[in-house]
Tab-separated table of C-alpha atoms in Angstrom:
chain	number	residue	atom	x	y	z
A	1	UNK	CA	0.000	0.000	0.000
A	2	UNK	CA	1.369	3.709	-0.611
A	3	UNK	CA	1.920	6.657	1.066
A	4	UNK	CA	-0.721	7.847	-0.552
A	5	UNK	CA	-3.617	5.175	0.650
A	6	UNK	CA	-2.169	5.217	3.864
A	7	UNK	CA	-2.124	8.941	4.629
A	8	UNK	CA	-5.556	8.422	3.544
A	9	UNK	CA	-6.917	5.776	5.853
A	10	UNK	CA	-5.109	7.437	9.072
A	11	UNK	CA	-6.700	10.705	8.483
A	12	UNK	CA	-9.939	9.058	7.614
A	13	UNK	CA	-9.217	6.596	10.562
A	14	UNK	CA	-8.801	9.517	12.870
A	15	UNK	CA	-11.214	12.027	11.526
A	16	UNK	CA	-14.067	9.302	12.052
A	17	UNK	CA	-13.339	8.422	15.257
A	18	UNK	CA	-13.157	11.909	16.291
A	19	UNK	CA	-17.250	12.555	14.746
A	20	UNK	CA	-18.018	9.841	17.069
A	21	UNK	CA	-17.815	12.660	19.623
A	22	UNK	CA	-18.126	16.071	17.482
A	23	UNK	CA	-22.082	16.289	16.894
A	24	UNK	CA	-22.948	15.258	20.576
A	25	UNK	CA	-20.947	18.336	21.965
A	26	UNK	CA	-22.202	20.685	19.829
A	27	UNK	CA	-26.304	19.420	20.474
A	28	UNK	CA	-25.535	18.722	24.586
A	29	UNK	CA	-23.715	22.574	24.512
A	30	UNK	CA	-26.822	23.606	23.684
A	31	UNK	CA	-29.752	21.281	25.245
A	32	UNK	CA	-27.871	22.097	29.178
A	33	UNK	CA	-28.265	25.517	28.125
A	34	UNK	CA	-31.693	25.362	27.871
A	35	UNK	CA	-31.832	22.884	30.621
A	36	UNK	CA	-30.335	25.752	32.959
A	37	UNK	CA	-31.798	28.255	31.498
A	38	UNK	CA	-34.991	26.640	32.888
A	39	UNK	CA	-33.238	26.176	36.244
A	40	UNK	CA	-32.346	30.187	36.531
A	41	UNK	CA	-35.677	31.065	35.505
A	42	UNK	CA	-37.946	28.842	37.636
A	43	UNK	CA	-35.604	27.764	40.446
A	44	UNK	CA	-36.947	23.886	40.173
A	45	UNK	CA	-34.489	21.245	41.423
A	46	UNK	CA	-35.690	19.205	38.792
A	47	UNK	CA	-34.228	21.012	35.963
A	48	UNK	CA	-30.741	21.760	37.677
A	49	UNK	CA	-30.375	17.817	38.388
A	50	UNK	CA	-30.873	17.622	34.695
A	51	UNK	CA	-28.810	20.313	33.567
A	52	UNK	CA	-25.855	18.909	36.494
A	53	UNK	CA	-26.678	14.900	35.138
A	54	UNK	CA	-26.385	15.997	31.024
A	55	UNK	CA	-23.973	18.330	31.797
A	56	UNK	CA	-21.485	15.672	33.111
A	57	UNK	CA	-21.837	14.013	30.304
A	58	UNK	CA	-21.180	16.407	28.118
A	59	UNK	CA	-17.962	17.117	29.393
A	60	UNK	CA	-16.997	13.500	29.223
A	61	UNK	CA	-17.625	14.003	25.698
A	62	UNK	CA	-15.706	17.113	25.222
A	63	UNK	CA	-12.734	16.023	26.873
A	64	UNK	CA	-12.262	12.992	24.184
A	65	UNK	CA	-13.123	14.959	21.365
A	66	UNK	CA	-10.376	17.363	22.077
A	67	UNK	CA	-7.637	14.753	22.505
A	68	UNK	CA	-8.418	13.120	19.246
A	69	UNK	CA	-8.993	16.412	17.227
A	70	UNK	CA	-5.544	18.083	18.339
A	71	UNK	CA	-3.985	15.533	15.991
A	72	UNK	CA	-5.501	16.073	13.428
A	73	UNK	CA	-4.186	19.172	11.959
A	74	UNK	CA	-0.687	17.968	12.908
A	75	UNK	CA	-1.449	15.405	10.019
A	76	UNK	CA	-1.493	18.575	7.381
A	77	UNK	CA	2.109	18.950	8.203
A	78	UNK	CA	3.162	15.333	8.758
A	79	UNK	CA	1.194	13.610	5.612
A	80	UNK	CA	0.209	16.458	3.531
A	81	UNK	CA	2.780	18.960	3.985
A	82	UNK	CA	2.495	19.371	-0.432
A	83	UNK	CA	-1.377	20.224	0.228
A	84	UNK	CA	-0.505	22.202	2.853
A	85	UNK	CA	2.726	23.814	0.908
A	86	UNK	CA	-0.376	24.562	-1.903
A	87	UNK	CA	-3.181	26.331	-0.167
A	88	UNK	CA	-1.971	26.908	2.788
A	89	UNK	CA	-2.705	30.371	2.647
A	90	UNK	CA	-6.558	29.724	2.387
A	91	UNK	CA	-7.016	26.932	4.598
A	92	UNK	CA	-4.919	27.828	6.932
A	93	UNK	CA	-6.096	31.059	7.660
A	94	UNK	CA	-9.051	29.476	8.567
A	95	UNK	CA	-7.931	26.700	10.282
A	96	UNK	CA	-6.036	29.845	12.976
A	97	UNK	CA	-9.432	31.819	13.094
A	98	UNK	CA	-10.977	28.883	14.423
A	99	UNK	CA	-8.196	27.704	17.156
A	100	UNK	CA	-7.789	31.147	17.927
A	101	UNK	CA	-11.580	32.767	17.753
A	102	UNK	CA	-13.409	29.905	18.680
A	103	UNK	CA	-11.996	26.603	20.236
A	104	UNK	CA	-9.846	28.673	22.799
A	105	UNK	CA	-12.992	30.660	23.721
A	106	UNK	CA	-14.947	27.505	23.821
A	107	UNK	CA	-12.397	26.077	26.247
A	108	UNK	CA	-12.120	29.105	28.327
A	109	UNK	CA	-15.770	29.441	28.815
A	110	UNK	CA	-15.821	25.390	29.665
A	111	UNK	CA	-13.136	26.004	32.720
A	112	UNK	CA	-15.451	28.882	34.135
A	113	UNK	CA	-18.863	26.423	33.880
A	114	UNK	CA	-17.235	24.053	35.865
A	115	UNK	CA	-15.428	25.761	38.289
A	116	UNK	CA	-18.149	28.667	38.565
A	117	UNK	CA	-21.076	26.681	40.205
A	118	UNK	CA	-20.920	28.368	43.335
A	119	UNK	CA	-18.641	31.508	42.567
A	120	UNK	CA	-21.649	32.702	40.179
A	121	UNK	CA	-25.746	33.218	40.085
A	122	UNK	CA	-27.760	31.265	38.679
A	123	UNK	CA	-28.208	33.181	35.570
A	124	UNK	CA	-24.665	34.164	34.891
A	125	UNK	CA	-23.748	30.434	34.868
A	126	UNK	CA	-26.380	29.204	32.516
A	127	UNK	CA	-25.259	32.148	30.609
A	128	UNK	CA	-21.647	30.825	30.259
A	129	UNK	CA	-23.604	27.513	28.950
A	130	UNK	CA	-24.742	29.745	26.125
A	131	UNK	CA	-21.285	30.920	25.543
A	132	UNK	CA	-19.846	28.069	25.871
A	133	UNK	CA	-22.663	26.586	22.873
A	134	UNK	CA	-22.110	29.068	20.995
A	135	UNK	CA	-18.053	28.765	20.653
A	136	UNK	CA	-18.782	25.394	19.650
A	137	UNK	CA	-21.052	25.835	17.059
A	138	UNK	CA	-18.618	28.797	16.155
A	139	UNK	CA	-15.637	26.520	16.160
A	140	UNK	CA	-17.457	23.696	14.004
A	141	UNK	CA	-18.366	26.651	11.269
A	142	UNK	CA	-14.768	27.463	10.808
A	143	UNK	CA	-14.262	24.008	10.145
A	144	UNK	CA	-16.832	23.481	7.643
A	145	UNK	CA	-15.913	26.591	5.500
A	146	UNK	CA	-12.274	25.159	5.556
A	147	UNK	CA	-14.094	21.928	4.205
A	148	UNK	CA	-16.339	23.648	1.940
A	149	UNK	CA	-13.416	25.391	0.175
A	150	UNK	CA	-11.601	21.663	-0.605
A	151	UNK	CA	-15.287	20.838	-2.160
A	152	UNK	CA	-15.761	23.865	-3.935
A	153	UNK	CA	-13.158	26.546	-3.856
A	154	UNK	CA	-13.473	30.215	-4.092
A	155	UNK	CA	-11.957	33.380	-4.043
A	156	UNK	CA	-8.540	32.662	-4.535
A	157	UNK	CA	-5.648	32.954	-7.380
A	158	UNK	CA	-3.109	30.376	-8.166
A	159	UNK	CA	0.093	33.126	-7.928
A	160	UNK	CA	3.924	31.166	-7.873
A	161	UNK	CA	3.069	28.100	-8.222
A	162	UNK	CA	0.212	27.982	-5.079
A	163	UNK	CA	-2.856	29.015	-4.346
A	164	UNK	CA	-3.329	32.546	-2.857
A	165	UNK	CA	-6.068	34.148	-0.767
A	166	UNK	CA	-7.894	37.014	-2.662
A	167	UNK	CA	-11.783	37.012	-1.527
A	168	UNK	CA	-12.028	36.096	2.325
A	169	UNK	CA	-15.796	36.750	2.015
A	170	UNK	CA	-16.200	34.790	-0.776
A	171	UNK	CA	-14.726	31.915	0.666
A	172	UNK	CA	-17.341	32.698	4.106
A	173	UNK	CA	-20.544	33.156	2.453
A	174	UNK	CA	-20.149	30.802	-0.618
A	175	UNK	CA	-23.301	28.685	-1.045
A	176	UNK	CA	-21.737	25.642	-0.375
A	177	UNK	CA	-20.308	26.968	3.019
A	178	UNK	CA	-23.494	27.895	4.083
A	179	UNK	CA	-25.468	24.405	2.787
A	180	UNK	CA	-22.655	22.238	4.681
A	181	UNK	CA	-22.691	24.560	8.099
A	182	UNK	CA	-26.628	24.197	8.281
A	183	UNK	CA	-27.293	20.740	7.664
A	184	UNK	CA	-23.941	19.624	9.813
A	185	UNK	CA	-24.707	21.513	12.390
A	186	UNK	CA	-28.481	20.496	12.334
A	187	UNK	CA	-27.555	16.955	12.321
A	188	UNK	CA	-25.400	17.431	15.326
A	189	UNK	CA	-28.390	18.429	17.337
A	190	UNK	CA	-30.608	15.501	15.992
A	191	UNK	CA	-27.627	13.078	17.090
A	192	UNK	CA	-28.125	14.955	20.674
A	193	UNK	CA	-31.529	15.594	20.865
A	194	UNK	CA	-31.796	11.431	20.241
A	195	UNK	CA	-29.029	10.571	23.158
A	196	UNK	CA	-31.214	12.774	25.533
A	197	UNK	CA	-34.613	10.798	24.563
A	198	UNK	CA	-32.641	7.477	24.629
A	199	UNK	CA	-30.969	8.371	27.916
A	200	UNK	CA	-34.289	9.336	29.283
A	201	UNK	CA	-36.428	6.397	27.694
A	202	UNK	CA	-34.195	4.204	29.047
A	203	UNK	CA	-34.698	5.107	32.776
A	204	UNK	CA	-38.806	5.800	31.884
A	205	UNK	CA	-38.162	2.152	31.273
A	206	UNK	CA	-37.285	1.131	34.487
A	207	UNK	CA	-39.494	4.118	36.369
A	208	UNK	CA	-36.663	5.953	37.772
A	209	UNK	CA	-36.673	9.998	38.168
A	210	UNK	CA	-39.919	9.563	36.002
A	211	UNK	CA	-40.722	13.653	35.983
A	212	UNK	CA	-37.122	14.316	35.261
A	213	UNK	CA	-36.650	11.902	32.400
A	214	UNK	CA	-40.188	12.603	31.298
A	215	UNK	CA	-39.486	16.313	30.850
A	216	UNK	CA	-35.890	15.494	29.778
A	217	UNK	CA	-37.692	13.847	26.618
A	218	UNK	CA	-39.942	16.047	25.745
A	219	UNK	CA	-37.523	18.812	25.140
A	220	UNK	CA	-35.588	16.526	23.347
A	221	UNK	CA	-38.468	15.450	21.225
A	222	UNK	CA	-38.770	19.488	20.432
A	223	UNK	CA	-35.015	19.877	19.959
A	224	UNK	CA	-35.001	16.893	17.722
A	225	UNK	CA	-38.123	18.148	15.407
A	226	UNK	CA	-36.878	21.388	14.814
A	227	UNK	CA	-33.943	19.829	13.963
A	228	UNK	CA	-35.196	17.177	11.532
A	229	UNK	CA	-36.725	19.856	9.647
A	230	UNK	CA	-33.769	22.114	8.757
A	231	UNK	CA	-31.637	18.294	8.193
A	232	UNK	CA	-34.298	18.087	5.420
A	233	UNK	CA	-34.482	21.409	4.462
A	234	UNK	CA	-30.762	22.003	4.104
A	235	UNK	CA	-29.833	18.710	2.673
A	236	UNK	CA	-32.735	18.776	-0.907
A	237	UNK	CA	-30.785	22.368	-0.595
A	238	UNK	CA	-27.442	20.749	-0.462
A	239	UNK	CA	-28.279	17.792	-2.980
A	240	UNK	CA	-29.192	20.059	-5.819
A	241	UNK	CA	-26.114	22.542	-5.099
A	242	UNK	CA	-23.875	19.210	-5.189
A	243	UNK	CA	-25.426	18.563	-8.570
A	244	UNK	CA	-24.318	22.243	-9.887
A	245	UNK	CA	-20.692	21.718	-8.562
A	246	UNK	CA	-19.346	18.152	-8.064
A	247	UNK	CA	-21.697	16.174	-11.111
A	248	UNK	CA	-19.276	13.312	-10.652
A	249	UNK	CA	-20.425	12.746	-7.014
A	250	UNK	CA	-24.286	12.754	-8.093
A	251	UNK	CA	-23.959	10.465	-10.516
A	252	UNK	CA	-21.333	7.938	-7.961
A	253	UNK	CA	-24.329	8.661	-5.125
A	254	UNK	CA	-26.704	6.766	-7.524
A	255	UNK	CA	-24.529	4.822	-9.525
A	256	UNK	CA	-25.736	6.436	-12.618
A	257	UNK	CA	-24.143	6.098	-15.549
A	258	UNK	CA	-25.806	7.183	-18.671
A	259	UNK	CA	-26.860	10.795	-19.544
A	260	UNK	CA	-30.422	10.936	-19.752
A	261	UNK	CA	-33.591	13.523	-18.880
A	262	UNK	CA	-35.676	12.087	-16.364
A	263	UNK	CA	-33.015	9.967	-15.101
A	264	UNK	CA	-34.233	7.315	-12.036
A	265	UNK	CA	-33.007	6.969	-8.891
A	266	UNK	CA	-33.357	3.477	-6.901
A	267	UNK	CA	-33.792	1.902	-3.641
A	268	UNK	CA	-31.394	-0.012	-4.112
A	269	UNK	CA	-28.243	-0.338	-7.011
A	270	UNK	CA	-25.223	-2.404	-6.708
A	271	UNK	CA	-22.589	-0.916	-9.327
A	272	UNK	CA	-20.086	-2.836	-11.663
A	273	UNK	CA	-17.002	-0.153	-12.453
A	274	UNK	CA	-15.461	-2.234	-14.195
A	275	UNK	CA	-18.459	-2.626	-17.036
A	276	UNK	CA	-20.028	0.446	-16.658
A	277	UNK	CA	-22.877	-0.379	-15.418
A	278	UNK	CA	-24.831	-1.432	-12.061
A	279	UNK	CA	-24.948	-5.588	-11.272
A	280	UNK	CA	-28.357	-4.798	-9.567
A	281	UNK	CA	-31.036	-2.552	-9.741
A	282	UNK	CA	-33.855	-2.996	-7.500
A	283	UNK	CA	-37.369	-0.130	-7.016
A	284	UNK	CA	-37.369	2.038	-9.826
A	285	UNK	CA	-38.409	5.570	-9.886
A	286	UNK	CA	-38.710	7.581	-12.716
A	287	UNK	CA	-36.971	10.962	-12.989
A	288	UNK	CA	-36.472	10.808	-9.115
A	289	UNK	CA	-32.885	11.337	-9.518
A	290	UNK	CA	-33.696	14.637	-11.760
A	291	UNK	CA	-36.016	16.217	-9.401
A	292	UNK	CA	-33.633	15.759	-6.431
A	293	UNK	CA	-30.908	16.906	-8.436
A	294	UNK	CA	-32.334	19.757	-9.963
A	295	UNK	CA	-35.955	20.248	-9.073
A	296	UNK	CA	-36.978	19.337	-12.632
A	297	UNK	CA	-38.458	15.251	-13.304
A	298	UNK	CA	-37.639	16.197	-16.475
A	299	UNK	CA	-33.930	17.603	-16.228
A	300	UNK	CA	-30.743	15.669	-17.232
A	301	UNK	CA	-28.514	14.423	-15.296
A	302	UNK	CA	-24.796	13.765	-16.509
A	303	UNK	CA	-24.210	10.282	-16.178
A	304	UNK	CA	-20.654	8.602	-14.892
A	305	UNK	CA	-19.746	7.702	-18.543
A	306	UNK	CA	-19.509	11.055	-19.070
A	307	UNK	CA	-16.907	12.181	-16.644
A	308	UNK	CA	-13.184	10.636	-17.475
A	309	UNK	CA	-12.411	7.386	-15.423
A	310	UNK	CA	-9.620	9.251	-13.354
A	311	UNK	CA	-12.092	11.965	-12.524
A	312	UNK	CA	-14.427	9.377	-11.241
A	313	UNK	CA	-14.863	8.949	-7.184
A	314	UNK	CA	-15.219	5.592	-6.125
A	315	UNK	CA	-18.731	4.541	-6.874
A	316	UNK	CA	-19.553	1.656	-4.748
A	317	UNK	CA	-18.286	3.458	-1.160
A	318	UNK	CA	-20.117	6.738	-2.557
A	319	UNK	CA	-23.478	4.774	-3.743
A	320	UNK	CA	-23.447	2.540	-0.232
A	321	UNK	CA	-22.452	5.423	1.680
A	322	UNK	CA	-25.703	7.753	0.055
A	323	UNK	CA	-28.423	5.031	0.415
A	324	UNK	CA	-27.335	4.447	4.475
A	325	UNK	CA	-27.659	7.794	5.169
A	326	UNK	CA	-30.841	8.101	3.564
A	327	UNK	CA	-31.875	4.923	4.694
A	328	UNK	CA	-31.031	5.779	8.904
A	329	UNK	CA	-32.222	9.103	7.841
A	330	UNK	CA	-35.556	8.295	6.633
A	331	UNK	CA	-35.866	5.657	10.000
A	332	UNK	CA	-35.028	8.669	11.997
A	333	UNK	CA	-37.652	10.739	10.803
A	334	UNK	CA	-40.016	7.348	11.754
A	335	UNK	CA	-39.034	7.299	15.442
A	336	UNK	CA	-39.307	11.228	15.762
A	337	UNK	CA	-43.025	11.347	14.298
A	338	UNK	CA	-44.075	8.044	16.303
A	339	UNK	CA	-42.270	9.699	19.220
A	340	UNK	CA	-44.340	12.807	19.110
A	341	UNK	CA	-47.565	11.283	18.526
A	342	UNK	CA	-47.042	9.432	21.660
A	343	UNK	CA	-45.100	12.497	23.979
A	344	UNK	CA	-48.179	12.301	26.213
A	345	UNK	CA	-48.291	8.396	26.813
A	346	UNK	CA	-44.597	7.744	27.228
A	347	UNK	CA	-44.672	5.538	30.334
A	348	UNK	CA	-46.973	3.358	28.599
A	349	UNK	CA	-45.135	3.473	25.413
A	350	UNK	CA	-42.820	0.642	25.796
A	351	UNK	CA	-42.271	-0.627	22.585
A	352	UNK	CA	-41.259	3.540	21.777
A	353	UNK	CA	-39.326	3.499	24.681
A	354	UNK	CA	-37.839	0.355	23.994
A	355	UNK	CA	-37.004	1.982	20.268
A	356	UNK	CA	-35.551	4.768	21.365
A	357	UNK	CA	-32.982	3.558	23.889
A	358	UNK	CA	-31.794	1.111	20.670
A	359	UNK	CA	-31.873	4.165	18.310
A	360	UNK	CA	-29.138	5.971	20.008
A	361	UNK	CA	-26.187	5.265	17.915
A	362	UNK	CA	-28.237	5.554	14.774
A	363	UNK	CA	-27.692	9.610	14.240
A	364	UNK	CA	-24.106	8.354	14.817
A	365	UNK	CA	-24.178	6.286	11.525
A	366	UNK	CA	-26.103	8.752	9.598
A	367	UNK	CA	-23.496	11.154	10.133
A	368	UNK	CA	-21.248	8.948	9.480
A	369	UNK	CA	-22.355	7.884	6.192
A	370	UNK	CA	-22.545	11.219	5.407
A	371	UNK	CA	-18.976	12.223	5.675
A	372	UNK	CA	-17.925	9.319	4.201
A	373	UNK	CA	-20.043	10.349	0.788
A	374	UNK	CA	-18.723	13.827	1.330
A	375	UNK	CA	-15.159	13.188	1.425
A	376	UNK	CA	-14.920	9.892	-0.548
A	377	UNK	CA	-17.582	11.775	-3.089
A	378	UNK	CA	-14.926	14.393	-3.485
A	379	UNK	CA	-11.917	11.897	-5.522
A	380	UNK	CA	-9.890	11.675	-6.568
A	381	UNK	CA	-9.261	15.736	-5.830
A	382	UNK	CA	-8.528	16.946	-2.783
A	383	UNK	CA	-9.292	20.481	-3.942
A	384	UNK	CA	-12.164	19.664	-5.878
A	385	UNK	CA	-11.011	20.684	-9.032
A	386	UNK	CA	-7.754	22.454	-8.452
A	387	UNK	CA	-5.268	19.594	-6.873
A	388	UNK	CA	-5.636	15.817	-6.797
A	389	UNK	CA	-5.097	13.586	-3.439
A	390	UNK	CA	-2.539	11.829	-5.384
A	391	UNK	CA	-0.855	14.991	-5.074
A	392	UNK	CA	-0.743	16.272	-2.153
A	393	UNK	CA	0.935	13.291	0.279
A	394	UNK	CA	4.125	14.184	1.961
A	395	UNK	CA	7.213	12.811	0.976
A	396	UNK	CA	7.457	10.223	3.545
A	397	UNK	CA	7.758	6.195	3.219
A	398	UNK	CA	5.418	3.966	3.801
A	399	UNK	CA	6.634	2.259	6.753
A	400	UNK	CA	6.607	5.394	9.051
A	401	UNK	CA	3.037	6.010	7.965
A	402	UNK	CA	2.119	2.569	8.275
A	403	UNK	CA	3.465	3.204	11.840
A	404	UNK	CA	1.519	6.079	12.860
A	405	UNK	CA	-1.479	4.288	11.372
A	406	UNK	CA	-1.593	1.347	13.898
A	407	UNK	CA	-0.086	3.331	16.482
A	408	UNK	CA	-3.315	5.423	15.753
A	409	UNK	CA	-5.424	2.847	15.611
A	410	UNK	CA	-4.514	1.317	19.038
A	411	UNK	CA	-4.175	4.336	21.168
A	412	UNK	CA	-8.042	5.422	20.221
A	413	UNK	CA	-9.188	2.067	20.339
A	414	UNK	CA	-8.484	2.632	24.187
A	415	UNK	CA	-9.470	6.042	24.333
A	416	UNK	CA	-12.893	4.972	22.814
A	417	UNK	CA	-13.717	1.917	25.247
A	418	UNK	CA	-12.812	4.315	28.010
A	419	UNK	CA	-15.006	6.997	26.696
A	420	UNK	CA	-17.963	5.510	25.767
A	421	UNK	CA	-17.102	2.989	29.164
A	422	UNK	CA	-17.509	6.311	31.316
A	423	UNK	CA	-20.730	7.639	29.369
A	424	UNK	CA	-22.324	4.557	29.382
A	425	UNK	CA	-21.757	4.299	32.737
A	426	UNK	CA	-22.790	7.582	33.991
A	427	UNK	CA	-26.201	7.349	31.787
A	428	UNK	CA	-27.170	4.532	33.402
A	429	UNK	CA	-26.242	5.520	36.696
A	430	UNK	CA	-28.836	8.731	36.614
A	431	UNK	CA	-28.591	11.812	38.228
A	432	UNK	CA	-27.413	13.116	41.743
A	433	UNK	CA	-30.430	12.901	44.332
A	434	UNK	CA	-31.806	15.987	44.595
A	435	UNK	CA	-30.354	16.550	48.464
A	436	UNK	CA	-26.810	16.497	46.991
A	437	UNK	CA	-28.075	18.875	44.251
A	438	UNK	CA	-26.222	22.253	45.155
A	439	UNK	CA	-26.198	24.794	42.896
């Protein structure tokens, strides 16, 4: 395997492993906001035991998600130091404003949450909640623009022999920036707003702190609709902007290959690269693929033959990657209708209860899924476009990358069993009793 493929897999290997924890801080930041924000204004126990039981783990999450992020933007010097030699003067501008603007603000604001219980009022702390939500969120935008200039890049000039900065607001405010910020960040609070009802159905189960957990639910039900909506919203948004800019990942989502108007999309299609064409084909629906693409039934869609073999992404990972997103996605959307339906029978909902506590992870994998169409959608550039992955590798050997993979591999592989060990644990556990409550 080459430097190359193996760069690829450890930033892959390390990127995914730090989403398992990304979208839950951003949606908790916010949800013990609230949570507290209902404590300052009412002065019910009930709601700071939540905010003080959520809260906790919250943090557990946020302290694992920093020690597996930190690493990886040491990768853009250690494995892609040519990518980095190339546009480093757009991405990592970006890449500063948000460790400077953002994640240390985020971090700051964490220290004085904990530490501030009984140094501050009521208010003022679940104020610093809000800050500390809204340097996450803030952090995760500068992220996404970074990520939305490799997909689509703008406002820049290619001046002695790399790419140069030239429009900062075009690169901030360019569509694809703002598609990719809303619908990640709106999937983060889904993820979220499902831990909190799983956490809570879970206990509702077993009848314990039934007016926390009960309330606890609900507001994740509300979190989690609002959410939904702008996931759905944002992503037919996204879908047809993908369609404008990166053609070759439509046509690799569906595995379509011929140019045609009213082109299909299917439940289900199994593609053969090598022939050109797709081994299976299974719930056919006419000009589907043209209406999501382009609002039209009747538009065209380029088709994969089209588009030059080494322009092509990989169209199995892209096509299985599409259909489980949309598959979870779609299930998702199931649980949160039945689950608001029955929001007023919960403790004799046990079959929704039951559903929920085993939907938890699900969010997870539609996330997932969806980065792994994004980025894997996006080859064989790295810079859609501009510079290919092939590119852009440092010049290393394969063994020392090889090295870093496993020793990678093995040192998160611990961090993860201890993470989701401690989470796991304290979910089940519950919250304080309400006599060691002190705010």
């Amino acid at each position: 395997m080459d430097v190359v493929m193996l760069s690829r897999l450890q930033f892959a290997a390390a990127t995914m492993f730090h989403f398992l924890f990304v979208p839950l801080t951003l949606g908790l930041s916010v949800l013990v906001a609230i949570m507290e924000t209902r404590y300052a204004k009412t002065g019910d126990e009930t709601w700071l035991r939540m905010t003080k039981f959520f809260g906790k783990l919250f943090l557990i999450n946020v302290a694992l998600g920093v020690v597996t992020g930190i690493t990886l933007e040491f990768q853009f010097g250690t494995n892609w130091s040519r990518y980095s030699e190339y546009v480093g003067d757009v991405f990592g501008s970006l890449l500063a404003i948000e460790a400077t603007a953002a994640f240390f603000l985020e971090s700051t604001f964490i220290g004085i949450w904990i530490f501030g219980w009984k140094k501050l009022s009521a208010k003022a702390h679940a104020t610093v909640m809000w800050l500390v939500a809204l340097a996450g969120s803030l952090s995760s935008v500068w992220i996404l623009i970074a990520n939305a200039w490799m997909q689509n890049p703008v406002g820049y000039t290619i001046r002695n022999g790399r790419a140069e900065l030239t429009d900062f607001m075009a690169v901030i405010t360019q569509k694809y920036a703002l598609l990719e910020i809303s619908h990640t960040l709106s999937a983060a609070y889904m993820y979220s707003a499902f831990v909190v009802m799983g956490i809570s159905a879970w206990h509702l189960l077993k009848k314990q702190n039934v007016e926390l957990f009960t309330r606890a639910f609900r507001l994740g039900l509300i979190f989690g609709v609002v959410s939904a909506i702008v996931v759905a919203v944002s992503g037919d948004m996204h879908g047809v902007n993908v369609t404008n800019t990166q053609p070759a990942k439509l046509a690799a989502m569906e595995s379509h290959w011929e140019t045609t108007t009213r082109a299909p999309s299917f439940i289900l299609a199994i593609p053969d690269e090598k022939n050109e064409r797709n081994l299976i084909e299974f719930g056919r629906i006419p000009g589907l693929l043209s209406f999501l693409g382009k609002h039209d039934f009747n538009a065209e869609i380029i088709g994969l033959k089209d588009i030059p073999k080494d322009e092509r992404p990989p169209v199995l990972i892209t096509s299985l990657a599409f259909r489980t997103m949309v598959g979870s996605a779609t299930l998702l959307i199931f649980l949160t209708v039945w689950a608001f339906v029955k929001r007023n029978k919960l403790l004799e909902s046990r079959r929704l209860l039951t559903a929920m506590v085993l939907a938890i992870p699900l969010p997870l994998l539609t996330i997932e899924a969806g980065w792994v169409l994004t980025e894997v959608g996006r080859q064989p550039w790295i810079v859609y476009g501009l510079m290919k992955t092939s590119q852009a590798a440092s010049p290393v050997v394969s063994s020392q990358v090889l090295a870093s993979l496993i020793g990678f591999i093995v040192v998160y592989s611990l961090l993860g069993f201890v993470g989701f060990w401690l989470m796991i644990k304290h979910a089940k556990t519950g919250p304080a009793p309400a006599q060691e409550t002190v705010a």
